[in-house]
Amino acid sequence: MNKKPLIVGNWKMNPSSLVDSKKLLRKISQKVSKIKKATVVVCPPSLFLLGLKGDYKGSKISFGLQNISSEKAGAYTGEVSANMLSKAGGKFVILGHSERRAMGETDDTISKKIKLALSENLTPVICIGEKVRDTQGEYLLFLKTQISETLSSVSKRDLSKIIIAYEPVWAIGEGSRAMTPRDVHETVLFLRKTLSDIYGKKEAMETKFLYGGSVDFSNARAIMIDGDVDGFLVGRASLDADTFVRIIESTV
Ligand code: PGA
């Protein structure tokens, strides 16, 4: 494949300890160092980031978090800022994940977070996705509104600095099924067209798209080729080193 794939592991609220996180990272790092072509990112719970970075001796894996605050600094109990992530050596941040949107995060809040992430030279991986698919195509209108409003703080110049993760909410998590490559392709095309209307064709064509939602080594290659995406945002399957590495291998 010509593209350099980007694979982001979203560990969510796992593993349960720093010790187990280090074990998982070590297993992944032993196997990924040989894969030249892919960019690999691990987003652990924020509490484990520094411990993992300190333990990691390689250079293949980049680190990120699953969220940052929408505020720059100050009295915001429980929050972690973009600046803190950047100073800790993080390069990426997942923003607007559906699990965070379900906790009340709005397009407006996500838009503020994107701005802060960019100001710290972090690469935001911005999640977009419909909750349900209806037969009348209402979900298309939903996606169009969601991507436009979430990206409202992103200028034309900054579009190349962000990554869109298309994650249909119904396809996320254990027991769900990944979208077919053809449907991924169609939806990414629609999202690109929406970006093209806002930012221009060239910018939209150059925007990187990931797919997320029940990605596994059995479906990754087909989605990568026929779905026309640049890589994956992987949840559950990123918690098993063998599976995660097989996903990465299948994209190169
Ligand atoms: P999943 O999660 O791979 O477990 O479906 C993806 C995600 O939530 O980013």
Tab-separated table of C-alpha atoms and ligand atoms in Angstrom:
chain	number	residue	atom	x	y	z
A	1	MET	CA	0.000	0.000	0.000
A	2	ASN	CA	1.260	3.492	-0.800
A	3	LYS	CA	-0.047	5.331	2.225
A	4	LYS	CA	1.824	5.368	5.514
A	5	PRO	CA	-0.821	3.932	7.820
A	6	LEU	CA	-1.581	5.469	11.189
A	7	ILE	CA	-2.817	3.124	13.890
A	8	VAL	CA	-4.003	4.612	17.167
A	9	GLY	CA	-4.674	2.372	20.164
A	10	ASN	CA	-7.309	3.754	22.503
A	11	TRP	CA	-6.825	1.866	25.742
A	12	LYS	CA	-9.810	3.605	27.346
A	13	MET	CA	-9.871	2.914	31.135
A	14	ASN	CA	-7.517	-0.086	30.836
A	15	PRO	CA	-5.310	-1.870	31.959
A	16	SER	CA	-6.044	-1.571	35.656
A	17	SER	CA	-2.466	-0.811	36.813
A	18	LEU	CA	0.732	0.835	35.620
A	19	VAL	CA	2.497	-2.517	35.939
A	20	ASP	CA	0.049	-4.169	33.553
A	21	SER	CA	0.221	-1.169	31.207
A	22	LYS	CA	3.993	-1.477	31.043
A	23	LYS	CA	3.705	-5.194	30.294
A	24	LEU	CA	1.302	-4.497	27.448
A	25	LEU	CA	3.471	-1.736	26.010
A	26	ARG	CA	6.599	-3.885	26.198
A	27	LYS	CA	4.888	-6.684	24.300
A	28	ILE	CA	3.667	-4.277	21.642
A	29	SER	CA	7.033	-2.554	21.324
A	30	GLN	CA	8.946	-5.829	20.885
A	31	LYS	CA	6.801	-6.645	17.895
A	32	VAL	CA	6.285	-3.278	16.231
A	33	SER	CA	9.892	-2.186	16.008
A	34	LYS	CA	10.272	-4.250	12.813
A	35	ILE	CA	7.312	-2.617	11.076
A	36	LYS	CA	8.895	0.310	9.284
A	37	LYS	CA	6.048	1.836	7.404
A	38	ALA	CA	3.309	2.470	9.967
A	39	THR	CA	2.941	5.220	12.554
A	40	VAL	CA	1.827	3.681	15.829
A	41	VAL	CA	0.226	5.667	18.641
A	42	VAL	CA	-0.794	4.468	22.085
A	43	CYS	CA	-3.281	6.467	24.168
A	44	PRO	CA	-3.254	5.106	27.737
A	45	PRO	CA	-5.128	6.457	30.755
A	46	SER	CA	-3.517	9.837	31.575
A	47	LEU	CA	-2.252	8.618	34.954
A	48	PHE	CA	0.023	6.067	33.219
A	49	LEU	CA	1.468	8.279	30.482
A	50	LEU	CA	4.696	9.382	32.157
A	51	GLY	CA	5.391	5.947	33.618
A	52	LEU	CA	5.004	4.355	30.208
A	53	LYS	CA	7.092	6.963	28.454
A	54	GLY	CA	9.845	6.551	31.039
A	55	ASP	CA	9.839	2.807	30.537
A	56	TYR	CA	9.764	2.868	26.741
A	57	LYS	CA	13.167	2.629	25.103
A	58	GLY	CA	12.148	2.513	21.446
A	59	SER	CA	11.213	5.243	19.002
A	60	LYS	CA	8.484	3.595	16.950
A	61	ILE	CA	5.566	4.295	19.273
A	62	SER	CA	4.216	7.782	19.866
A	63	PHE	CA	1.994	8.617	22.793
A	64	GLY	CA	-1.219	10.505	23.273
A	65	LEU	CA	-4.166	10.863	25.595
A	66	GLN	CA	-7.868	10.183	25.222
A	67	ASN	CA	-8.961	13.666	26.218
A	68	ILE	CA	-7.751	17.076	27.399
A	69	SER	CA	-9.422	20.000	29.108
A	70	SER	CA	-11.253	22.659	27.111
A	71	GLU	CA	-9.551	25.233	29.358
A	72	LYS	CA	-5.965	26.378	29.173
A	73	ALA	CA	-5.026	26.350	32.873
A	74	GLY	CA	-6.395	27.104	36.314
A	75	ALA	CA	-9.060	25.944	38.741
A	76	TYR	CA	-10.566	23.028	36.795
A	77	THR	CA	-10.738	20.085	39.164
A	78	GLY	CA	-9.834	16.757	37.642
A	79	GLU	CA	-8.688	18.123	34.297
A	80	VAL	CA	-5.467	17.677	32.324
A	81	SER	CA	-4.420	20.468	29.965
A	82	ALA	CA	-3.097	20.395	26.409
A	83	ASN	CA	0.051	22.063	27.689
A	84	MET	CA	0.601	19.325	30.302
A	85	LEU	CA	0.230	16.656	27.654
A	86	SER	CA	2.656	18.401	25.384
A	87	LYS	CA	5.209	18.868	28.162
A	88	ALA	CA	4.860	15.187	29.061
A	89	GLY	CA	5.977	14.349	25.523
A	90	GLY	CA	2.564	13.430	24.129
A	91	LYS	CA	2.053	14.030	20.420
A	92	PHE	CA	-1.577	13.079	19.853
A	93	VAL	CA	-4.931	13.482	21.554
A	94	ILE	CA	-8.223	11.748	20.850
A	95	LEU	CA	-11.026	14.306	20.979
A	96	GLY	CA	-14.789	13.978	20.823
A	97	HIS	CA	-14.916	10.233	21.316
A	98	SER	CA	-18.531	9.051	21.422
A	99	GLU	CA	-18.030	7.763	24.961
A	100	ARG	CA	-17.110	11.304	26.005
A	101	ARG	CA	-19.905	12.824	23.960
A	102	ALA	CA	-22.249	10.436	25.843
A	103	MET	CA	-20.974	12.027	29.096
A	104	GLY	CA	-22.155	15.410	27.852
A	105	GLU	CA	-19.298	16.715	25.718
A	106	THR	CA	-20.632	18.994	22.989
A	107	ASP	CA	-19.334	19.987	19.543
A	108	ASP	CA	-18.591	23.394	21.023
A	109	THR	CA	-16.440	21.987	23.846
A	110	ILE	CA	-14.607	19.712	21.426
A	111	SER	CA	-13.986	22.643	19.149
A	112	LYS	CA	-12.286	24.515	22.028
A	113	LYS	CA	-10.168	21.461	22.827
A	114	ILE	CA	-9.031	21.191	19.203
A	115	LYS	CA	-7.875	24.792	19.290
A	116	LEU	CA	-5.870	24.239	22.467
A	117	ALA	CA	-4.384	20.998	21.141
A	118	LEU	CA	-3.227	22.748	17.962
A	119	SER	CA	-1.747	25.609	19.947
A	120	GLU	CA	0.447	23.026	21.711
A	121	ASN	CA	1.418	21.322	18.447
A	122	LEU	CA	-0.510	18.195	19.367
A	123	THR	CA	-2.257	16.250	16.613
A	124	PRO	CA	-5.949	15.950	17.428
A	125	VAL	CA	-7.662	12.731	16.345
A	126	ILE	CA	-11.230	13.942	16.125
A	127	CYS	CA	-14.036	11.404	16.362
A	128	ILE	CA	-17.101	11.767	14.192
A	129	GLY	CA	-19.908	9.230	13.908
A	130	GLU	CA	-23.610	8.642	13.829
A	131	LYS	CA	-25.415	6.811	16.623
A	132	VAL	CA	-27.831	5.040	14.306
A	133	ARG	CA	-28.250	4.457	10.588
A	134	ASP	CA	-31.731	5.052	9.279
A	135	THR	CA	-32.977	4.150	5.812
A	136	GLN	CA	-33.998	7.721	4.966
A	137	GLY	CA	-30.428	9.019	5.151
A	138	GLU	CA	-31.021	11.272	8.174
A	139	TYR	CA	-27.648	10.106	9.476
A	140	LEU	CA	-25.967	11.945	6.615
A	141	LEU	CA	-27.408	15.234	7.794
A	142	PHE	CA	-26.320	14.343	11.325
A	143	LEU	CA	-22.745	13.662	10.163
A	144	LYS	CA	-22.620	16.844	8.120
A	145	THR	CA	-23.713	18.957	11.084
A	146	GLN	CA	-21.447	17.141	13.517
A	147	ILE	CA	-18.279	17.459	11.435
A	148	SER	CA	-18.979	21.103	10.536
A	149	GLU	CA	-19.658	22.150	14.122
A	150	THR	CA	-16.881	20.112	15.688
A	151	LEU	CA	-14.366	21.588	13.258
A	152	SER	CA	-15.680	25.147	13.570
A	153	SER	CA	-12.403	26.295	15.194
A	154	VAL	CA	-10.199	24.694	12.532
A	155	SER	CA	-8.934	27.082	9.848
A	156	LYS	CA	-8.164	26.066	6.278
A	157	ARG	CA	-4.464	26.247	7.075
A	158	ASP	CA	-4.849	23.971	10.094
A	159	LEU	CA	-6.911	21.287	8.394
A	160	SER	CA	-3.759	19.356	7.469
A	161	LYS	CA	-2.803	19.239	11.174
A	162	ILE	CA	-5.856	17.263	12.275
A	163	ILE	CA	-6.993	13.687	11.737
A	164	ILE	CA	-10.614	12.614	11.490
A	165	ALA	CA	-11.585	9.283	13.001
A	166	TYR	CA	-14.864	8.137	11.526
A	167	GLU	CA	-16.413	5.927	14.174
A	168	PRO	CA	-20.032	4.888	13.727
A	169	VAL	CA	-21.169	4.614	17.342
A	170	TRP	CA	-23.199	1.470	16.651
A	171	ALA	CA	-20.041	-0.330	15.496
A	172	ILE	CA	-17.977	0.417	18.625
A	173	GLY	CA	-17.295	-2.092	21.371
A	174	GLU	CA	-17.522	-5.709	22.199
A	175	GLY	CA	-20.241	-7.608	20.429
A	176	SER	CA	-20.597	-4.985	17.707
A	177	ARG	CA	-19.679	-5.544	14.090
A	178	ALA	CA	-17.388	-3.374	12.010
A	179	MET	CA	-18.841	-1.515	9.087
A	180	THR	CA	-18.354	-3.041	5.641
A	181	PRO	CA	-15.454	-1.572	3.637
A	182	ARG	CA	-17.906	-0.310	1.040
A	183	ASP	CA	-19.976	1.577	3.608
A	184	VAL	CA	-16.811	3.019	5.156
A	185	HIS	CA	-15.754	4.189	1.702
A	186	GLU	CA	-19.121	5.831	1.001
A	187	THR	CA	-19.274	7.596	4.322
A	188	VAL	CA	-15.698	8.855	4.182
A	189	LEU	CA	-16.445	10.152	0.686
A	190	PHE	CA	-19.458	11.999	2.056
A	191	LEU	CA	-17.405	13.478	4.912
A	192	ARG	CA	-14.690	14.549	2.468
A	193	LYS	CA	-17.312	16.227	0.300
A	194	THR	CA	-18.574	18.104	3.363
A	195	LEU	CA	-15.017	19.237	4.124
A	196	SER	CA	-14.538	20.174	0.488
A	197	ASP	CA	-17.585	22.474	0.627
A	198	ILE	CA	-16.127	24.216	3.684
A	199	TYR	CA	-12.381	24.196	3.023
A	200	GLY	CA	-11.886	23.441	-0.663
A	201	LYS	CA	-11.290	20.278	-2.623
A	202	LYS	CA	-7.518	20.032	-2.299
A	203	GLU	CA	-7.584	20.439	1.483
A	204	ALA	CA	-10.407	17.898	1.808
A	205	MET	CA	-8.627	15.335	-0.364
A	206	GLU	CA	-5.484	15.652	1.745
A	207	THR	CA	-7.257	15.220	5.086
A	208	LYS	CA	-6.383	11.968	6.827
A	209	PHE	CA	-9.256	9.698	7.840
A	210	LEU	CA	-9.140	6.775	10.228
A	211	TYR	CA	-11.891	4.251	10.728
A	212	GLY	CA	-12.841	3.027	14.197
A	213	GLY	CA	-15.393	0.500	15.445
A	214	SER	CA	-14.687	-3.194	16.058
A	215	VAL	CA	-11.473	-3.177	14.041
A	216	ASP	CA	-9.707	-6.533	14.212
A	217	PHE	CA	-6.973	-8.265	12.237
A	218	SER	CA	-9.652	-10.100	10.278
A	219	ASN	CA	-11.247	-6.943	8.843
A	220	ALA	CA	-8.484	-4.306	8.958
A	221	ARG	CA	-6.847	-4.979	5.597
A	222	ALA	CA	-10.095	-4.964	3.613
A	223	ILE	CA	-11.271	-1.746	5.282
A	224	MET	CA	-7.890	-0.140	4.702
A	225	ILE	CA	-7.867	-0.967	0.985
A	226	ASP	CA	-11.528	-0.733	0.005
A	227	GLY	CA	-12.623	1.736	2.656
A	228	ASP	CA	-10.064	4.297	1.501
A	229	VAL	CA	-8.881	5.223	4.992
A	230	ASP	CA	-5.393	6.046	6.247
A	231	GLY	CA	-5.523	3.804	9.279
A	232	PHE	CA	-7.483	2.905	12.375
A	233	LEU	CA	-8.556	3.941	15.827
A	234	VAL	CA	-8.587	0.679	17.727
A	235	GLY	CA	-10.267	0.130	21.094
A	236	ARG	CA	-10.681	-3.375	22.484
A	237	ALA	CA	-8.234	-5.030	20.075
A	238	SER	CA	-5.437	-2.651	21.134
A	239	LEU	CA	-5.395	-4.265	24.595
A	240	ASP	CA	-4.024	-7.496	23.198
A	241	ALA	CA	-0.478	-7.021	21.919
A	242	ASP	CA	-0.639	-9.839	19.332
A	243	THR	CA	-3.942	-8.664	17.912
A	244	PHE	CA	-2.915	-5.014	17.842
A	245	VAL	CA	0.331	-5.812	16.043
A	246	ARG	CA	-1.455	-8.076	13.562
A	247	ILE	CA	-3.776	-5.174	12.761
A	248	ILE	CA	-0.786	-2.914	12.152
A	249	GLU	CA	0.925	-5.565	9.997
A	250	SER	CA	-2.172	-6.018	7.899
A	251	THR	CA	-2.155	-2.358	6.891
A	252	VAL	CA	1.387	-2.145	5.501
B	1	PGA	P1	-13.550	-0.766	19.535
B	1	PGA	O1	-13.516	0.760	19.991
B	1	PGA	O2	-12.367	-0.998	18.638
B	1	PGA	O3	-13.496	-1.528	20.804
B	1	PGA	O4	-14.865	-0.958	18.808
B	1	PGA	C1	-13.121	1.761	19.123
B	1	PGA	C2	-13.156	3.074	19.841
B	1	PGA	O5	-14.005	3.252	20.733
B	1	PGA	O6	-12.350	3.976	19.551
